[in-house]
CSV table of C-alpha atoms in Angstrom, one decimal:
chain,number,residue,atom,x,y,z
A,5,UNK,CA,20.1,-0.2,1.4
A,6,UNK,CA,18.1,-2.4,4.4
A,7,UNK,CA,14.9,-0.8,3.1
A,8,UNK,CA,12.3,-0.7,5.5
A,9,UNK,CA,13.0,-2.9,8.9
A,10,UNK,CA,9.8,-4.3,11.1
A,11,UNK,CA,9.3,-6.2,13.5
A,12,UNK,CA,7.9,-8.8,15.0
A,13,UNK,CA,7.2,-10.1,11.5
A,14,UNK,CA,4.2,-12.9,13.5
A,15,UNK,CA,2.5,-11.2,16.7
A,16,UNK,CA,0.2,-13.7,18.7
A,17,UNK,CA,-1.4,-12.6,21.3
A,18,UNK,CA,-4.5,-12.9,23.4
A,19,UNK,CA,-7.3,-10.3,23.5
A,20,UNK,CA,-6.9,-7.3,26.5
A,21,UNK,CA,-2.9,-8.0,25.7
A,22,UNK,CA,-0.6,-4.8,24.7
A,23,UNK,CA,0.2,-5.1,21.5
A,24,UNK,CA,3.4,-3.1,20.3
A,25,UNK,CA,4.8,-2.9,16.8
A,26,UNK,CA,7.7,-1.5,15.5
A,27,UNK,CA,9.1,-0.3,12.3
A,28,UNK,CA,12.7,1.9,10.8
A,29,UNK,CA,12.4,3.5,8.0
A,30,UNK,CA,14.9,4.4,5.2
A,31,UNK,CA,17.5,6.3,6.1
A,32,UNK,CA,17.1,9.5,4.9
A,33,UNK,CA,13.3,8.8,4.4
A,34,UNK,CA,11.7,12.4,6.4
A,35,UNK,CA,7.6,10.6,5.8
A,36,UNK,CA,7.0,7.8,7.5
A,37,UNK,CA,3.5,5.7,7.2
A,38,UNK,CA,1.4,3.2,8.7
A,39,UNK,CA,-0.9,0.7,7.2
A,40,UNK,CA,-3.4,-1.8,8.1
A,41,UNK,CA,-4.3,-4.6,5.6
A,42,UNK,CA,-7.8,-6.9,6.5
A,43,UNK,CA,-9.9,-9.0,3.3
A,44,UNK,CA,-12.6,-6.6,4.9
A,45,UNK,CA,-11.5,-3.7,4.7
A,46,UNK,CA,-8.5,-4.0,2.3
A,47,UNK,CA,-5.7,-1.1,3.0
A,48,UNK,CA,-6.0,1.8,5.0
A,49,UNK,CA,-3.5,4.3,5.7
A,50,UNK,CA,-3.9,5.0,9.8
A,51,UNK,CA,-1.4,7.7,10.7
A,52,UNK,CA,1.6,9.1,8.9
A,53,UNK,CA,4.7,11.4,9.9
A,54,UNK,CA,6.9,14.1,8.6
A,55,UNK,CA,10.2,14.7,10.5
A,56,UNK,CA,9.4,13.2,13.5
A,57,UNK,CA,6.1,14.8,14.2
A,58,UNK,CA,2.2,12.7,13.3
A,59,UNK,CA,0.6,14.9,10.8
A,60,UNK,CA,-2.1,12.7,10.1
A,61,UNK,CA,-4.0,10.2,11.9
A,62,UNK,CA,-7.8,10.4,10.8
A,63,UNK,CA,-7.4,6.7,9.9
A,64,UNK,CA,-6.3,5.1,14.1
A,65,UNK,CA,-9.1,3.7,14.7
A,66,UNK,CA,-10.1,4.7,18.1
A,67,UNK,CA,-7.3,5.4,21.5
A,68,UNK,CA,-6.9,1.9,21.9
A,69,UNK,CA,-4.3,3.4,18.9
A,70,UNK,CA,-1.2,4.4,19.3
A,71,UNK,CA,1.1,5.7,17.1
A,72,UNK,CA,5.3,7.3,17.9
A,73,UNK,CA,8.0,8.3,16.5
A,74,UNK,CA,10.8,9.4,18.6
A,75,UNK,CA,13.7,9.7,16.0
A,76,UNK,CA,14.0,9.5,12.8
A,77,UNK,CA,15.0,6.0,12.5
A,78,UNK,CA,12.4,4.5,14.9
A,79,UNK,CA,8.6,3.8,15.2
A,80,UNK,CA,6.1,2.1,16.7
A,81,UNK,CA,3.1,1.3,16.7
A,82,UNK,CA,0.7,0.1,19.8
A,83,UNK,CA,-2.8,-1.0,20.6
A,84,UNK,CA,-4.1,-1.4,23.7
A,85,UNK,CA,-5.2,-3.3,25.3
A,86,UNK,CA,-6.2,-6.1,21.8
A,87,UNK,CA,-9.4,-6.8,20.3
A,88,UNK,CA,-10.0,-9.7,18.1
A,89,UNK,CA,-11.1,-7.4,15.1
A,90,UNK,CA,-7.5,-6.0,15.7
A,91,UNK,CA,-6.4,-9.2,13.4
A,92,UNK,CA,-4.5,-8.1,10.5
A,93,UNK,CA,-1.5,-7.2,8.6
A,94,UNK,CA,0.3,-4.1,9.6
A,95,UNK,CA,2.6,-2.4,7.2
A,96,UNK,CA,4.6,0.3,7.9
A,97,UNK,CA,5.8,2.6,4.8
A,98,UNK,CA,8.6,5.2,4.3
A,99,UNK,CA,9.5,7.8,1.4
A,100,UNK,CA,11.7,10.4,1.3
A,101,UNK,CA,9.1,13.5,1.1
A,102,UNK,CA,10.7,16.2,-1.5
A,103,UNK,CA,7.6,15.9,-3.3
A,104,UNK,CA,4.3,15.2,-3.6
A,105,UNK,CA,4.2,11.5,-5.7
A,106,UNK,CA,7.4,9.8,-4.5
A,107,UNK,CA,7.3,6.1,-4.7
A,108,UNK,CA,6.5,5.1,-0.6
A,109,UNK,CA,8.7,2.0,0.6
A,110,UNK,CA,7.2,-0.6,1.9
A,111,UNK,CA,8.0,-3.2,4.8
A,112,UNK,CA,7.7,-6.7,5.1
A,113,UNK,CA,4.3,-6.1,7.4
A,114,UNK,CA,3.4,-7.1,11.0
A,115,UNK,CA,1.2,-10.1,11.0
A,116,UNK,CA,-0.9,-10.3,13.8
A,117,UNK,CA,-3.6,-13.0,15.7
A,118,UNK,CA,-5.4,-11.7,18.4
A,119,UNK,CA,-7.0,-14.3,19.9
B,1,UNK,CA,-12.9,12.5,-1.8
B,2,UNK,CA,-10.7,9.7,-3.8
B,3,UNK,CA,-11.8,6.3,-4.6
B,4,UNK,CA,-10.6,4.0,-6.3
B,5,UNK,CA,-11.8,0.9,-7.8
B,6,UNK,CA,-10.8,-2.0,-9.5
B,7,UNK,CA,-13.7,-4.3,-10.1
B,8,UNK,CA,-12.0,-7.8,-10.8
B,9,UNK,CA,-11.4,-9.5,-7.9
B,10,UNK,CA,-9.5,-12.0,-9.3
B,11,UNK,CA,-7.4,-12.7,-13.5
B,12,UNK,CA,-7.1,-15.9,-14.0
B,13,UNK,CA,-4.7,-16.2,-17.5
B,14,UNK,CA,-2.3,-18.6,-18.7
B,15,UNK,CA,1.0,-18.3,-18.9
B,16,UNK,CA,2.2,-16.4,-22.0
B,17,UNK,CA,-1.2,-14.6,-22.5
B,18,UNK,CA,-2.7,-11.1,-22.1
B,19,UNK,CA,-3.8,-9.8,-19.2
B,20,UNK,CA,-5.6,-5.9,-18.8
B,21,UNK,CA,-6.3,-5.1,-14.5
B,22,UNK,CA,-8.4,-2.5,-14.7
B,23,UNK,CA,-8.4,0.0,-12.5
B,24,UNK,CA,-11.0,3.7,-11.9
B,25,UNK,CA,-10.7,6.6,-9.5
B,26,UNK,CA,-12.9,9.7,-8.5
B,27,UNK,CA,-11.5,12.9,-7.3
B,28,UNK,CA,-12.5,16.6,-8.0
B,29,UNK,CA,-8.8,17.0,-7.3
B,30,UNK,CA,-6.2,16.5,-10.2
B,31,UNK,CA,-4.1,13.5,-8.7
B,32,UNK,CA,-0.7,11.2,-9.5
B,33,UNK,CA,-1.5,7.2,-9.8
B,34,UNK,CA,0.0,3.7,-8.7
B,35,UNK,CA,0.4,0.4,-9.2
B,36,UNK,CA,1.8,-1.2,-6.6
B,37,UNK,CA,2.3,-5.2,-7.0
B,38,UNK,CA,2.5,-7.7,-3.6
B,39,UNK,CA,4.1,-11.3,-3.8
B,40,UNK,CA,2.5,-13.8,-1.1
B,41,UNK,CA,3.5,-12.2,2.8
B,42,UNK,CA,5.6,-9.3,1.5
B,43,UNK,CA,5.2,-5.4,1.1
B,44,UNK,CA,4.5,-4.4,-1.3
B,45,UNK,CA,6.4,-2.9,-4.2
B,46,UNK,CA,5.8,0.0,-7.0
B,47,UNK,CA,4.6,-1.1,-10.9
B,48,UNK,CA,5.2,2.4,-12.1
B,49,UNK,CA,3.5,5.0,-11.6
B,50,UNK,CA,1.4,8.4,-13.1
B,51,UNK,CA,2.9,11.9,-12.6
B,52,UNK,CA,2.8,13.6,-16.3
B,53,UNK,CA,3.9,13.8,-19.5
B,54,UNK,CA,3.3,10.6,-22.0
B,55,UNK,CA,-0.1,9.2,-20.1
B,56,UNK,CA,0.9,5.3,-21.3
B,57,UNK,CA,3.6,4.4,-18.6
B,58,UNK,CA,6.5,1.7,-18.7
B,59,UNK,CA,7.2,0.0,-15.6
B,60,UNK,CA,8.6,-2.7,-14.0
B,61,UNK,CA,9.0,-6.4,-15.1
B,62,UNK,CA,7.5,-6.1,-18.7
B,63,UNK,CA,4.2,-3.6,-17.1
B,64,UNK,CA,3.3,-1.0,-18.7
B,65,UNK,CA,-0.2,1.2,-17.6
B,66,UNK,CA,-2.1,4.3,-20.3
B,67,UNK,CA,-4.3,7.3,-17.8
B,68,UNK,CA,-7.3,8.3,-19.7
B,69,UNK,CA,-8.3,11.6,-17.8
B,70,UNK,CA,-11.5,11.6,-19.6
B,71,UNK,CA,-12.3,8.0,-18.2
B,72,UNK,CA,-10.7,8.5,-15.3
B,73,UNK,CA,-8.9,5.4,-15.2
B,74,UNK,CA,-5.5,3.7,-15.3
B,75,UNK,CA,-4.9,0.4,-16.9
B,76,UNK,CA,-2.7,-2.4,-15.8
B,77,UNK,CA,-1.2,-3.9,-19.2
B,78,UNK,CA,1.2,-7.0,-19.8
B,79,UNK,CA,2.0,-8.5,-22.7
B,80,UNK,CA,2.7,-11.9,-22.5
B,81,UNK,CA,2.5,-13.7,-18.2
B,82,UNK,CA,4.7,-15.6,-16.8
B,83,UNK,CA,3.9,-17.7,-13.7
B,84,UNK,CA,6.0,-15.7,-11.5
B,85,UNK,CA,3.4,-12.9,-12.0
B,86,UNK,CA,1.0,-14.1,-9.9
B,87,UNK,CA,0.3,-11.7,-7.4
B,88,UNK,CA,-2.3,-9.1,-6.1
B,89,UNK,CA,-1.7,-5.8,-7.5
B,90,UNK,CA,-3.7,-2.4,-5.9
B,91,UNK,CA,-3.6,1.2,-8.1
B,92,UNK,CA,-3.8,3.6,-5.9
B,93,UNK,CA,-3.7,7.9,-6.2
B,94,UNK,CA,-2.6,10.8,-4.6
B,95,UNK,CA,-3.8,13.7,-4.5
B,96,UNK,CA,-1.5,16.5,-6.4
B,97,UNK,CA,-1.5,19.0,-3.7
B,98,UNK,CA,1.6,18.0,-2.0
B,99,UNK,CA,-0.4,15.2,0.2
B,100,UNK,CA,1.1,11.9,1.1
B,101,UNK,CA,-2.1,9.8,1.7
B,102,UNK,CA,-2.6,7.1,-0.7
B,103,UNK,CA,-6.0,5.2,-1.1
B,104,UNK,CA,-6.5,2.0,-2.2
B,105,UNK,CA,-8.4,0.1,-4.5
B,106,UNK,CA,-9.2,-2.6,-3.1
B,107,UNK,CA,-6.8,-5.0,-5.7
B,108,UNK,CA,-6.8,-7.7,-8.4
B,109,UNK,CA,-5.5,-11.1,-7.4
B,110,UNK,CA,-3.5,-12.1,-10.4
B,111,UNK,CA,-3.3,-16.1,-11.4
B,112,UNK,CA,-1.6,-17.0,-14.1
B,113,UNK,CA,-1.6,-20.7,-14.9
B,114,UNK,CA,0.5,-23.0,-17.0
């Protein structure tokens, strides 16, 4: 299996622009997670999905952030409009979801820089 | 709510020396415990986890951790480190009641010197 795939790996954009991050989970995994990693706040869970349905979005910072999972093999995290404080590494992770305590498998991350 | 504390932000150690990375957690409910490793410019990878049973858990790359319920700790150890162990190590917890939310500590950077 190719593992969790994220694109792009790096993104540089200007303040005010729309940014879309993409994720393909491991085939057969029912849960998908979006995390953000910054020096100041560490690793934060933004949102997670079960069978394409958002379960908990309490970590989404504000209305500028939105996430969708139109099918089992694809998810997007969108920031509109982007701000310099959104600069971070964004990780996508997935897990089979048969029981709690399962391992989450992380993608390589998207490094976002908002100028 | 759950929280995880990793008191050491950085741990320098010489190659072939033993190392212990500390992790303490707080939770009003029972939790599962994890250690993840992040190599430079990569995603996180599971080292080991405690779900139940023996409190001494062995993971990949020679690492092990011991769950201590009375001290609410889950310290990570390796008897002899290699240069290649240089990375960021994260302790994390999740509730046992079918929650999938991982709560991470702030991470400890292990720096192995020759």
